[in-house]
mmCIF file of C-alpha atoms in Angstrom:
data_model
loop_
_atom_site.group_PDB
_atom_site.id
_atom_site.type_symbol
_atom_site.label_atom_id
_atom_site.label_comp_id
_atom_site.label_asym_id
_atom_site.label_seq_id
_atom_site.Cartn_x
_atom_site.Cartn_y
_atom_site.Cartn_z
ATOM 1 C CA MET U 1 -132.368 -62.698 83.636
ATOM 2 C CA GLU U 2 -132.023 -65.394 86.244
ATOM 3 C CA PRO U 3 -130.675 -64.178 89.615
ATOM 4 C CA VAL U 4 -126.996 -64.811 90.296
ATOM 5 C CA ALA U 5 -125.234 -63.718 93.458
ATOM 6 C CA ALA U 6 -123.245 -60.508 92.877
ATOM 7 C CA VAL U 7 -124.039 -60.516 89.166
ATOM 8 C CA GLN U 8 -125.994 -57.486 88.066
ATOM 9 C CA GLU U 9 -128.043 -56.493 85.090
ATOM 10 C CA PRO U 10 -126.802 -53.684 82.843
ATOM 11 C CA THR U 11 -128.209 -50.366 83.893
ATOM 12 C CA GLY U 12 -130.481 -49.162 81.169
ATOM 13 C CA VAL U 13 -128.682 -49.456 77.855
ATOM 14 C CA VAL U 14 -131.405 -47.968 75.706
ATOM 15 C CA SER U 15 -131.153 -47.932 71.946
ATOM 16 C CA SER U 16 -132.013 -44.810 70.031
ATOM 17 C CA PRO U 17 -134.928 -44.851 67.599
ATOM 18 C CA ALA U 18 -132.330 -45.650 64.927
ATOM 19 C CA GLU U 19 -131.392 -49.158 64.000
ATOM 20 C CA VAL U 20 -131.652 -51.739 66.784
ATOM 21 C CA PRO U 21 -129.376 -52.860 68.367
ATOM 22 C CA TRP U 22 -126.603 -50.596 67.034
ATOM 23 C CA GLY U 23 -128.433 -47.275 67.233
ATOM 24 C CA ALA U 24 -127.094 -46.422 70.702
ATOM 25 C CA VAL U 25 -123.475 -46.876 69.609
ATOM 26 C CA TRP U 26 -121.941 -43.585 68.565
ATOM 27 C CA GLY U 27 -118.783 -42.817 66.616
ATOM 28 C CA GLN U 28 -117.433 -46.376 66.335
ATOM 29 C CA GLU U 29 -118.330 -47.361 62.788
ATOM 30 C CA ALA U 30 -115.338 -49.686 62.268
ATOM 31 C CA ALA U 31 -116.007 -51.557 65.513
ATOM 32 C CA VAL U 32 -119.706 -51.925 64.701
ATOM 33 C CA ALA U 33 -118.844 -53.294 61.254
ATOM 34 C CA ALA U 34 -116.498 -55.898 62.758
ATOM 35 C CA LEU U 35 -119.063 -57.055 65.326
ATOM 36 C CA ARG U 36 -121.898 -57.080 62.791
ATOM 37 C CA GLU U 37 -119.875 -59.430 60.637
ATOM 38 C CA ALA U 38 -119.032 -61.658 63.588
ATOM 39 C CA ALA U 39 -122.670 -61.855 64.693
ATOM 40 C CA SER U 40 -123.893 -62.770 61.220
ATOM 41 C CA ASP U 41 -121.076 -65.050 60.047
ATOM 42 C CA PRO U 42 -119.984 -68.050 62.165
ATOM 43 C CA GLU U 43 -116.662 -68.075 60.306
ATOM 44 C CA SER U 44 -115.909 -64.598 61.690
ATOM 45 C CA MET U 45 -116.986 -65.495 65.211
ATOM 46 C CA THR U 46 -114.692 -65.684 68.231
ATOM 47 C CA HIS U 47 -116.022 -66.931 71.550
ATOM 48 C CA ALA U 48 -114.088 -64.486 73.746
ATOM 49 C CA TRP U 49 -113.774 -60.749 73.036
ATOM 50 C CA LEU U 50 -112.102 -57.805 74.725
ATOM 51 C CA ILE U 51 -113.428 -54.332 73.907
ATOM 52 C CA THR U 52 -110.971 -51.613 74.894
ATOM 53 C CA GLY U 53 -111.140 -47.850 74.746
ATOM 54 C CA PRO U 54 -110.780 -44.746 76.916
ATOM 55 C CA PRO U 55 -113.438 -44.006 79.544
ATOM 56 C CA GLY U 56 -116.581 -42.723 77.904
ATOM 57 C CA SER U 57 -115.811 -44.233 74.506
ATOM 58 C CA GLY U 58 -118.847 -46.508 74.656
ATOM 59 C CA ARG U 59 -117.305 -49.889 75.519
ATOM 60 C CA SER U 60 -120.285 -51.139 77.496
ATOM 61 C CA THR U 61 -122.858 -49.779 75.059
ATOM 62 C CA LEU U 62 -121.131 -51.627 72.241
ATOM 63 C CA ALA U 63 -120.845 -54.804 74.327
ATOM 64 C CA TYR U 64 -124.598 -54.933 74.952
ATOM 65 C CA ALA U 65 -125.410 -54.121 71.333
ATOM 66 C CA PHE U 66 -123.179 -57.029 70.292
ATOM 67 C CA ALA U 67 -124.879 -59.264 72.856
ATOM 68 C CA ALA U 68 -128.286 -58.331 71.414
ATOM 69 C CA ALA U 69 -127.129 -59.127 67.873
ATOM 70 C CA LEU U 70 -125.771 -62.499 69.029
ATOM 71 C CA ILE U 71 -128.699 -63.609 71.166
ATOM 72 C CA ALA U 72 -131.652 -62.518 69.032
ATOM 73 C CA GLU U 73 -132.542 -63.901 65.645
ATOM 74 C CA PRO U 74 -131.868 -61.394 62.839
ATOM 75 C CA GLY U 75 -134.741 -58.919 62.696
ATOM 76 C CA ASP U 76 -136.196 -59.895 66.087
ATOM 77 C CA GLU U 77 -136.301 -56.383 67.570
ATOM 78 C CA PRO U 78 -138.320 -57.281 70.694
ATOM 79 C CA ALA U 79 -135.665 -59.816 71.726
ATOM 80 C CA MET U 80 -132.893 -57.333 70.962
ATOM 81 C CA ARG U 81 -134.571 -54.685 73.102
ATOM 82 C CA GLN U 82 -134.941 -57.235 75.882
ATOM 83 C CA VAL U 83 -131.195 -57.826 75.797
ATOM 84 C CA LEU U 84 -130.472 -54.085 75.768
ATOM 85 C CA ALA U 85 -132.756 -53.698 78.782
ATOM 86 C CA GLY U 86 -130.850 -56.441 80.604
ATOM 87 C CA THR U 87 -133.837 -58.740 81.040
ATOM 88 C CA HIS U 88 -133.132 -61.500 78.529
ATOM 89 C CA PRO U 89 -132.434 -64.884 80.206
ATOM 90 C CA ASP U 90 -129.471 -65.598 77.922
ATOM 91 C CA LEU U 91 -127.575 -62.461 78.984
ATOM 92 C CA THR U 92 -125.474 -62.459 82.127
ATOM 93 C CA ALA U 93 -123.757 -59.202 83.040
ATOM 94 C CA LEU U 94 -121.372 -58.105 85.760
ATOM 95 C CA ARG U 95 -120.964 -54.418 86.449
ATOM 96 C CA THR U 96 -119.037 -54.117 89.677
ATOM 97 C CA GLU U 97 -119.532 -51.139 91.931
ATOM 98 C CA GLY U 98 -116.823 -52.260 94.312
ATOM 99 C CA VAL U 99 -113.119 -51.522 94.257
ATOM 100 C CA ILE U 100 -112.364 -54.913 92.690
ATOM 101 C CA ILE U 101 -114.159 -57.832 91.065
ATOM 102 C CA SER U 102 -114.169 -60.625 93.610
ATOM 103 C CA ILE U 103 -113.423 -64.284 93.038
ATOM 104 C CA LYS U 104 -117.001 -65.017 94.092
ATOM 105 C CA ASP U 105 -118.312 -62.773 91.307
ATOM 106 C CA ALA U 106 -116.025 -64.391 88.735
ATOM 107 C CA ARG U 107 -117.028 -67.901 89.765
ATOM 108 C CA ALA U 108 -120.701 -66.981 89.410
ATOM 109 C CA LEU U 109 -120.046 -65.848 85.848
ATOM 110 C CA VAL U 110 -118.079 -68.986 84.992
ATOM 111 C CA GLU U 111 -120.834 -71.181 86.374
ATOM 112 C CA ARG U 112 -123.464 -69.374 84.302
ATOM 113 C CA SER U 113 -121.308 -69.575 81.156
ATOM 114 C CA TYR U 114 -121.741 -73.354 81.014
ATOM 115 C CA PHE U 115 -125.547 -73.118 80.760
ATOM 116 C CA SER U 116 -126.967 -73.652 77.276
ATOM 117 C CA PRO U 117 -128.974 -70.766 75.795
ATOM 118 C CA SER U 118 -132.609 -71.003 76.829
ATOM 119 C CA LEU U 119 -134.236 -68.874 74.112
ATOM 120 C CA GLY U 120 -131.587 -67.237 71.970
ATOM 121 C CA ARG U 121 -128.859 -68.275 69.569
ATOM 122 C CA TYR U 122 -126.074 -67.727 72.116
ATOM 123 C CA ARG U 123 -125.534 -67.227 75.815
ATOM 124 C CA VAL U 124 -123.517 -64.029 76.282
ATOM 125 C CA ILE U 125 -121.464 -63.109 79.359
ATOM 126 C CA VAL U 126 -120.606 -59.396 79.591
ATOM 127 C CA MET U 127 -118.000 -58.301 82.143
ATOM 128 C CA GLU U 128 -117.677 -54.556 82.460
ATOM 129 C CA ASP U 129 -114.603 -53.147 84.220
ATOM 130 C CA ALA U 130 -112.594 -56.315 83.596
ATOM 131 C CA ASP U 131 -109.502 -54.321 84.562
ATOM 132 C CA ARG U 132 -110.677 -54.529 88.191
ATOM 133 C CA MET U 133 -109.784 -58.211 88.405
ATOM 134 C CA ALA U 134 -106.876 -59.190 90.636
ATOM 135 C CA GLU U 135 -104.566 -61.949 89.392
ATOM 136 C CA ARG U 136 -106.306 -64.667 91.418
ATOM 137 C CA THR U 137 -109.664 -63.593 90.005
ATOM 138 C CA SER U 138 -108.306 -63.602 86.448
ATOM 139 C CA ASN U 139 -107.126 -67.162 86.910
ATOM 140 C CA VAL U 140 -110.699 -68.231 87.649
ATOM 141 C CA LEU U 141 -111.686 -67.155 84.121
ATOM 142 C CA LEU U 142 -108.840 -68.725 82.173
ATOM 143 C CA LYS U 143 -110.301 -72.144 81.471
ATOM 144 C CA ALA U 144 -113.758 -70.736 80.708
ATOM 145 C CA LEU U 145 -112.251 -68.291 78.207
ATOM 146 C CA GLU U 146 -110.011 -70.907 76.640
ATOM 147 C CA GLU U 147 -112.656 -73.607 76.232
ATOM 148 C CA PRO U 148 -116.116 -72.012 76.330
ATOM 149 C CA PRO U 149 -119.155 -74.063 75.348
ATOM 150 C CA GLU U 150 -119.941 -73.841 71.659
ATOM 151 C CA ARG U 151 -122.819 -71.387 72.083
ATOM 152 C CA THR U 152 -121.378 -69.172 74.835
ATOM 153 C CA VAL U 153 -119.631 -65.860 74.081
ATOM 154 C CA TRP U 154 -117.619 -63.809 76.572
ATOM 155 C CA VAL U 155 -117.345 -60.026 76.133
ATOM 156 C CA LEU U 156 -114.904 -58.245 78.458
ATOM 157 C CA CYS U 157 -114.543 -54.449 78.656
ATOM 158 C CA ALA U 158 -111.471 -52.528 79.855
ATOM 159 C CA PRO U 159 -109.661 -49.258 79.129
ATOM 160 C CA SER U 160 -106.666 -51.092 77.623
ATOM 161 C CA ASP U 161 -105.551 -54.645 76.962
ATOM 162 C CA ALA U 162 -102.504 -53.823 79.114
ATOM 163 C CA ASP U 163 -104.885 -53.688 82.104
ATOM 164 C CA LEU U 164 -105.391 -57.466 81.904
ATOM 165 C CA LEU U 165 -102.972 -60.328 82.446
ATOM 166 C CA PRO U 166 -101.175 -61.698 79.366
ATOM 167 C CA THR U 167 -102.877 -65.044 79.982
ATOM 168 C CA ILE U 168 -106.270 -63.346 79.563
ATOM 169 C CA ARG U 169 -105.169 -61.309 76.530
ATOM 170 C CA SER U 170 -103.964 -64.432 74.751
ATOM 171 C CA ARG U 171 -107.439 -65.976 74.968
ATOM 172 C CA VAL U 172 -109.519 -63.111 73.590
ATOM 173 C CA ARG U 173 -109.907 -61.187 70.364
ATOM 174 C CA THR U 174 -109.271 -57.510 71.079
ATOM 175 C CA LEU U 175 -111.334 -54.749 69.509
ATOM 176 C CA ARG U 176 -109.952 -51.253 70.146
ATOM 177 C CA LEU U 177 -112.331 -48.303 70.024
ATOM 178 C CA ARG U 178 -111.246 -44.976 68.628
ATOM 179 C CA GLU U 179 -111.204 -41.780 70.672
ATOM 180 C CA PRO U 180 -113.740 -39.303 69.283
ATOM 181 C CA ASP U 181 -112.850 -35.715 68.385
ATOM 182 C CA ILE U 182 -113.772 -32.978 70.846
ATOM 183 C CA ASP U 183 -115.942 -31.225 68.259
ATOM 184 C CA ASP U 184 -117.835 -34.459 67.596
ATOM 185 C CA VAL U 185 -118.444 -35.001 71.315
ATOM 186 C CA ALA U 186 -119.565 -31.385 71.706
ATOM 187 C CA SER U 187 -122.058 -31.732 68.856
ATOM 188 C CA LEU U 188 -123.435 -34.938 70.370
ATOM 189 C CA ILE U 189 -123.793 -33.377 73.841
ATOM 190 C CA ALA U 190 -125.497 -30.280 72.453
ATOM 191 C CA GLN U 191 -127.893 -32.494 70.513
ATOM 192 C CA ARG U 192 -128.658 -34.733 73.497
ATOM 193 C CA THR U 193 -128.990 -32.085 76.192
ATOM 194 C CA GLY U 194 -129.883 -28.868 74.382
ATOM 195 C CA ALA U 195 -126.847 -27.216 75.971
ATOM 196 C CA ASP U 196 -125.318 -24.168 74.354
ATOM 197 C CA LEU U 197 -122.660 -25.287 71.873
ATOM 198 C CA ALA U 198 -119.954 -23.259 73.653
ATOM 199 C CA VAL U 199 -120.781 -24.965 76.956
ATOM 200 C CA ALA U 200 -120.865 -28.340 75.226
ATOM 201 C CA GLU U 201 -117.445 -27.711 73.655
ATOM 202 C CA GLN U 202 -115.950 -26.655 76.976
ATOM 203 C CA SER U 203 -117.460 -29.692 78.692
ATOM 204 C CA ALA U 204 -116.173 -32.075 76.008
ATOM 205 C CA ARG U 205 -112.723 -30.544 76.316
ATOM 206 C CA HIS U 206 -112.658 -30.638 80.116
ATOM 207 C CA ALA U 207 -113.980 -34.219 80.123
ATOM 208 C CA GLN U 208 -111.246 -35.163 77.625
ATOM 209 C CA ARG U 209 -113.827 -36.694 75.278
ATOM 210 C CA HIS U 210 -115.503 -38.791 78.002
ATOM 211 C CA ILE U 211 -119.102 -38.633 76.762
ATOM 212 C CA GLY U 212 -120.791 -39.366 80.094
ATOM 213 C CA MET U 213 -118.651 -36.870 82.017
ATOM 214 C CA ALA U 214 -119.061 -34.251 79.289
ATOM 215 C CA GLN U 215 -122.830 -34.643 79.495
ATOM 216 C CA ARG U 216 -122.752 -34.202 83.260
ATOM 217 C CA LEU U 217 -120.609 -31.062 83.028
ATOM 218 C CA ALA U 218 -122.775 -29.591 80.274
ATOM 219 C CA THR U 219 -125.945 -30.033 82.319
ATOM 220 C CA ASP U 220 -124.596 -29.205 85.794
ATOM 221 C CA ALA U 221 -123.291 -25.681 86.329
ATOM 222 C CA ALA U 222 -122.357 -26.557 89.920
ATOM 223 C CA ALA U 223 -120.115 -29.383 88.715
ATOM 224 C CA ARG U 224 -118.388 -27.012 86.294
ATOM 225 C CA ALA U 225 -117.881 -24.491 89.085
ATOM 226 C CA ARG U 226 -116.462 -27.145 91.454
ATOM 227 C CA ARG U 227 -113.990 -28.275 88.817
ATOM 228 C CA ASP U 228 -112.795 -24.724 88.189
ATOM 229 C CA SER U 229 -112.540 -23.994 91.923
ATOM 230 C CA THR U 230 -110.511 -27.157 92.564
ATOM 231 C CA LEU U 231 -108.006 -26.440 89.791
ATOM 232 C CA ARG U 232 -107.542 -22.853 90.924
ATOM 233 C CA ALA U 233 -107.075 -23.994 94.518
ATOM 234 C CA VAL U 234 -104.311 -26.395 93.479
ATOM 235 C CA LEU U 235 -102.633 -23.633 91.477
ATOM 236 C CA GLY U 236 -102.589 -21.615 94.700
ATOM 237 C CA VAL U 237 -100.778 -24.265 96.770
ATOM 238 C CA ARG U 238 -97.510 -22.770 98.027
ATOM 239 C CA GLY U 239 -96.592 -24.845 101.064
ATOM 240 C CA VAL U 240 -97.484 -27.700 103.386
ATOM 241 C CA GLY U 241 -100.307 -25.758 105.026
ATOM 242 C CA ASP U 242 -101.945 -25.076 101.684
ATOM 243 C CA ALA U 243 -101.471 -28.711 100.678
ATOM 244 C CA VAL U 244 -103.242 -29.974 103.794
ATOM 245 C CA GLU U 245 -106.123 -27.517 103.416
ATOM 246 C CA VAL U 246 -106.712 -28.144 99.700
ATOM 247 C CA ALA U 247 -106.434 -31.929 100.107
ATOM 248 C CA GLY U 248 -109.061 -31.810 102.832
ATOM 249 C CA THR U 249 -111.367 -29.759 100.614
ATOM 250 C CA ILE U 250 -110.986 -32.176 97.685
ATOM 251 C CA VAL U 251 -111.807 -35.186 99.863
ATOM 252 C CA ALA U 252 -114.759 -33.396 101.487
ATOM 253 C CA VAL U 253 -116.259 -32.427 98.117
ATOM 254 C CA ALA U 254 -115.710 -35.928 96.700
ATOM 255 C CA THR U 255 -117.302 -37.436 99.815
ATOM 256 C CA ASP U 256 -120.352 -35.186 99.512
ATOM 257 C CA ASP U 257 -120.705 -36.086 95.831
ATOM 258 C CA ALA U 258 -120.429 -39.800 96.619
ATOM 259 C CA LYS U 259 -123.088 -39.506 99.322
ATOM 260 C CA ALA U 260 -125.403 -37.626 96.990
ATOM 261 C CA LEU U 261 -125.005 -40.309 94.343
ATOM 262 C CA THR U 262 -125.582 -43.240 96.682
ATOM 263 C CA ALA U 263 -127.800 -42.095 99.581
ATOM 264 C CA GLU U 264 -131.149 -42.200 97.783
ATOM 265 C CA ARG U 265 -130.372 -45.549 96.192
ATOM 266 C CA ASP U 266 -129.170 -47.016 99.488
ATOM 267 C CA GLU U 267 -132.373 -46.028 101.269
ATOM 268 C CA ALA U 268 -134.543 -47.439 98.470
ATOM 269 C CA GLU U 269 -132.642 -50.739 98.566
ATOM 270 C CA ARG U 270 -133.004 -50.988 102.342
ATOM 271 C CA ALA U 271 -136.720 -50.212 102.221
ATOM 272 C CA GLY U 272 -137.185 -52.748 99.426
ATOM 273 C CA LEU U 273 -135.400 -55.472 101.374
ATOM 274 C CA LEU U 274 -137.466 -54.795 104.495
ATOM 275 C CA ARG U 275 -140.683 -55.000 102.467
ATOM 276 C CA THR U 276 -139.530 -58.284 100.945
ATOM 277 C CA LEU U 277 -138.870 -59.622 104.437
ATOM 278 C CA GLY U 278 -142.307 -58.464 105.624
ATOM 279 C CA ILE U 279 -140.992 -55.891 108.107
ATOM 280 C CA ALA U 280 -143.032 -52.721 108.509
ATOM 281 C CA GLU U 281 -141.318 -49.338 108.201
ATOM 282 C CA GLY U 282 -139.894 -48.283 111.561
ATOM 283 C CA ALA U 283 -140.341 -51.727 113.122
ATOM 284 C CA ALA U 284 -137.501 -53.556 114.840
ATOM 285 C CA VAL U 285 -135.518 -55.949 112.652
ATOM 286 C CA PRO U 286 -135.793 -59.525 113.988
ATOM 287 C CA PRO U 287 -132.455 -61.210 114.753
ATOM 288 C CA ALA U 288 -133.177 -63.956 112.199
ATOM 289 C CA VAL U 289 -132.944 -61.535 109.253
ATOM 290 C CA ARG U 290 -130.295 -59.122 110.521
ATOM 291 C CA SER U 291 -127.607 -60.957 108.567
ATOM 292 C CA GLN U 292 -129.385 -60.137 105.291
ATOM 293 C CA LEU U 293 -129.580 -56.476 106.222
ATOM 294 C CA SER U 294 -125.905 -56.499 107.250
ATOM 295 C CA ALA U 295 -124.940 -58.040 103.900
ATOM 296 C CA LEU U 296 -126.781 -55.251 102.078
ATOM 297 C CA GLU U 297 -125.095 -52.594 104.225
ATOM 298 C CA ASP U 298 -121.676 -54.119 103.526
ATOM 299 C CA GLU U 299 -122.347 -54.021 99.791
ATOM 300 C CA GLN U 300 -123.477 -50.405 100.050
ATOM 301 C CA LYS U 301 -120.296 -49.472 101.926
ATOM 302 C CA ARG U 302 -118.185 -51.059 99.184
ATOM 303 C CA ARG U 303 -120.161 -49.120 96.596
ATOM 304 C CA ALA U 304 -119.672 -45.864 98.528
ATOM 305 C CA THR U 305 -115.935 -46.514 98.726
ATOM 306 C CA ARG U 306 -115.793 -47.069 94.975
ATOM 307 C CA SER U 307 -117.835 -43.923 94.347
ATOM 308 C CA LEU U 308 -115.480 -41.860 96.532
ATOM 309 C CA ARG U 309 -112.407 -43.308 94.838
ATOM 310 C CA ASP U 310 -113.896 -42.621 91.411
ATOM 311 C CA GLY U 311 -114.646 -39.031 92.403
ATOM 312 C CA ILE U 312 -111.093 -38.417 93.597
ATOM 313 C CA ASP U 313 -109.706 -40.134 90.516
ATOM 314 C CA ARG U 314 -111.742 -37.726 88.392
ATOM 315 C CA VAL U 315 -110.119 -34.809 90.231
ATOM 316 C CA LEU U 316 -106.682 -36.317 89.612
ATOM 317 C CA THR U 317 -107.523 -36.711 85.926
ATOM 318 C CA ASP U 318 -108.422 -33.012 85.810
ATOM 319 C CA LEU U 319 -105.157 -32.108 87.554
ATOM 320 C CA GLU U 320 -103.194 -34.223 85.087
ATOM 321 C CA SER U 321 -104.832 -32.302 82.255
ATOM 322 C CA MET U 322 -103.901 -28.989 83.856
ATOM 323 C CA PHE U 323 -100.236 -29.784 84.371
ATOM 324 C CA ARG U 324 -100.121 -31.398 80.944
ATOM 325 C CA ASP U 325 -101.260 -27.990 79.636
ATOM 326 C CA VAL U 326 -98.369 -26.360 81.510
ATOM 327 C CA LEU U 327 -95.988 -28.768 79.812
ATOM 328 C CA MET U 328 -97.504 -28.002 76.392
ATOM 329 C CA LEU U 329 -96.977 -24.276 76.992
ATOM 330 C CA GLN U 330 -93.384 -24.901 78.013
ATOM 331 C CA PHE U 331 -92.830 -26.560 74.633
ATOM 332 C CA GLY U 332 -94.692 -23.873 72.699
ATOM 333 C CA ARG U 333 -97.816 -25.883 71.883
ATOM 334 C CA ASP U 334 -100.556 -23.541 73.040
ATOM 335 C CA ALA U 335 -103.094 -24.658 70.405
ATOM 336 C CA VAL U 336 -103.898 -27.927 72.198
ATOM 337 C CA LEU U 337 -104.800 -26.728 75.698
ATOM 338 C CA ILE U 338 -107.532 -28.567 77.572
ATOM 339 C CA ASN U 339 -108.036 -25.855 80.190
ATOM 340 C CA ARG U 340 -108.069 -22.729 78.013
ATOM 341 C CA GLU U 341 -110.003 -20.796 80.644
ATOM 342 C CA LEU U 342 -106.907 -20.914 82.891
ATOM 343 C CA GLU U 343 -104.414 -19.925 80.208
ATOM 344 C CA PRO U 344 -103.025 -16.785 81.947
ATOM 345 C CA GLU U 345 -102.360 -18.680 85.180
ATOM 346 C CA LEU U 346 -100.913 -21.660 83.307
ATOM 347 C CA ARG U 347 -98.589 -19.417 81.267
ATOM 348 C CA ALA U 348 -97.295 -17.839 84.472
ATOM 349 C CA LEU U 349 -96.621 -21.282 85.925
ATOM 350 C CA ALA U 350 -94.966 -22.476 82.715
ATOM 351 C CA ALA U 351 -92.579 -19.511 82.898
ATOM 352 C CA ALA U 352 -91.828 -20.061 86.598
ATOM 353 C CA TRP U 353 -91.208 -23.828 86.437
ATOM 354 C CA THR U 354 -88.831 -25.963 84.453
ATOM 355 C CA PRO U 355 -90.238 -28.778 82.292
ATOM 356 C CA GLU U 356 -88.505 -31.226 84.631
ATOM 357 C CA ARG U 357 -90.486 -29.915 87.595
ATOM 358 C CA THR U 358 -93.740 -30.128 85.631
ATOM 359 C CA LEU U 359 -92.972 -33.735 84.696
ATOM 360 C CA THR U 360 -92.241 -34.515 88.343
ATOM 361 C CA VAL U 361 -95.706 -33.260 89.299
ATOM 362 C CA VAL U 362 -97.419 -35.164 86.465
ATOM 363 C CA ASP U 363 -95.598 -38.349 87.463
ATOM 364 C CA ARG U 364 -96.572 -37.824 91.108
ATOM 365 C CA ILE U 365 -100.259 -37.520 90.157
ATOM 366 C CA GLY U 366 -99.991 -40.853 88.325
ATOM 367 C CA VAL U 367 -98.359 -42.489 91.342
ATOM 368 C CA THR U 368 -101.119 -41.089 93.573
ATOM 369 C CA ARG U 369 -103.770 -42.673 91.358
ATOM 370 C CA GLU U 370 -101.992 -46.012 91.611
ATOM 371 C CA ASN U 371 -101.671 -45.695 95.390
ATOM 372 C CA LEU U 372 -105.386 -45.008 95.760
ATOM 373 C CA GLU U 373 -106.166 -48.153 93.790
ATOM 374 C CA LEU U 374 -103.991 -49.996 96.321
ATOM 375 C CA ASN U 375 -106.173 -48.639 99.164
ATOM 376 C CA ALA U 376 -103.985 -45.739 100.278
ATOM 377 C CA ALA U 377 -105.780 -43.259 102.554
ATOM 378 C CA PRO U 378 -107.171 -40.599 100.166
ATOM 379 C CA LEU U 379 -106.387 -37.612 102.395
ATOM 380 C CA LEU U 380 -102.773 -38.612 103.033
ATOM 381 C CA ALA U 381 -102.219 -39.514 99.374
ATOM 382 C CA LEU U 382 -103.519 -36.124 98.208
ATOM 383 C CA GLU U 383 -101.534 -34.223 100.831
ATOM 384 C CA SER U 384 -98.352 -35.940 99.703
ATOM 385 C CA MET U 385 -99.089 -35.167 96.060
ATOM 386 C CA LEU U 386 -99.823 -31.509 96.751
ATOM 387 C CA VAL U 387 -96.582 -31.139 98.689
ATOM 388 C CA THR U 388 -94.880 -32.173 95.441
ATOM 389 C CA VAL U 389 -96.886 -29.507 93.590
ATOM 390 C CA ALA U 390 -95.694 -26.894 96.099
ATOM 391 C CA SER U 391 -92.059 -27.970 96.262
ATOM 392 C CA GLY U 392 -91.300 -29.781 93.016
ATOM 393 C CA ARG U 393 -89.880 -32.672 95.023
ATOM 394 C CA THR U 394 -91.263 -36.100 95.814
ATOM 395 C CA PRO U 395 -91.534 -36.972 99.521
#
């Protein structure tokens, strides 16, 4: 893939030994059938697509499989595998690790979209996390989506079509992925990881069918323990002091997780850049190249911020599931609990609270997620939310 500023290659979409390129796509038979037909029949083809589905449903995996089917000639498995690996020159992919997709990133994609395919049948532009575009950024894409070159195909991915502007939605064909059953996800995780089926089922349930998160929980006992500890700590919040303490703990744990996920990669990137610039390890960085190092550090800071926000958002998703369980118990629906391990505590809370108070807390968690996306300070946002948990009132 030719280098483009801020445009990244997909990170290791590897097909299973089953049929290439669709073997890595799991549980989305109807979507695969629709994209197969489009890739093989020009009459079924649309030059701008939006793949939507809940986190972990396989949006990106499906997008790259579709790209492979479009770019490679039918039966050309080496070319398909090259696309899946992210190294084919006719694939351009953007997977942002920042809080938003910048106008600069979008313009780079638009510029690349007007290049003719160099080897394949089509040039394919894949934009993961298209929901992270601000309105100004979306406007950059409009003309390219409305009038793409004949042999260019755009594939956007987002949780929901409602996450994109109406002007974008009107220019794409939307393909909605189904949400898999918990038992199906558990079976897949047990097969992939060798985890005990009971652990896999619990992980699939706690991850709310998010395959990647379920796999992490199933293979990481510490992550399962942290999740349980966090939920129990929130259940124990009784006043402002508790709210401040628990909020601080959540942010500290999320920060440590973010550092663990990014530190090794950051150091490898820095060492690689210094080698490229011909600077020995431990040597002083000449002033002439400090700007390049500063640019890398800025990008790493943005990535760390996104990683921290994602970690806190995961905690908020878990809290939503817990208070949703309380609401289910209040309406007598105890067969659909996500957090069965906490059932005694949740029943006690359901008896002590009114449904109106539970809904107030659930709504406040949603508002907190929105505020964090708007760059609210994580600690203050969580403290405010936990005060609502303790009091039943919004600040």
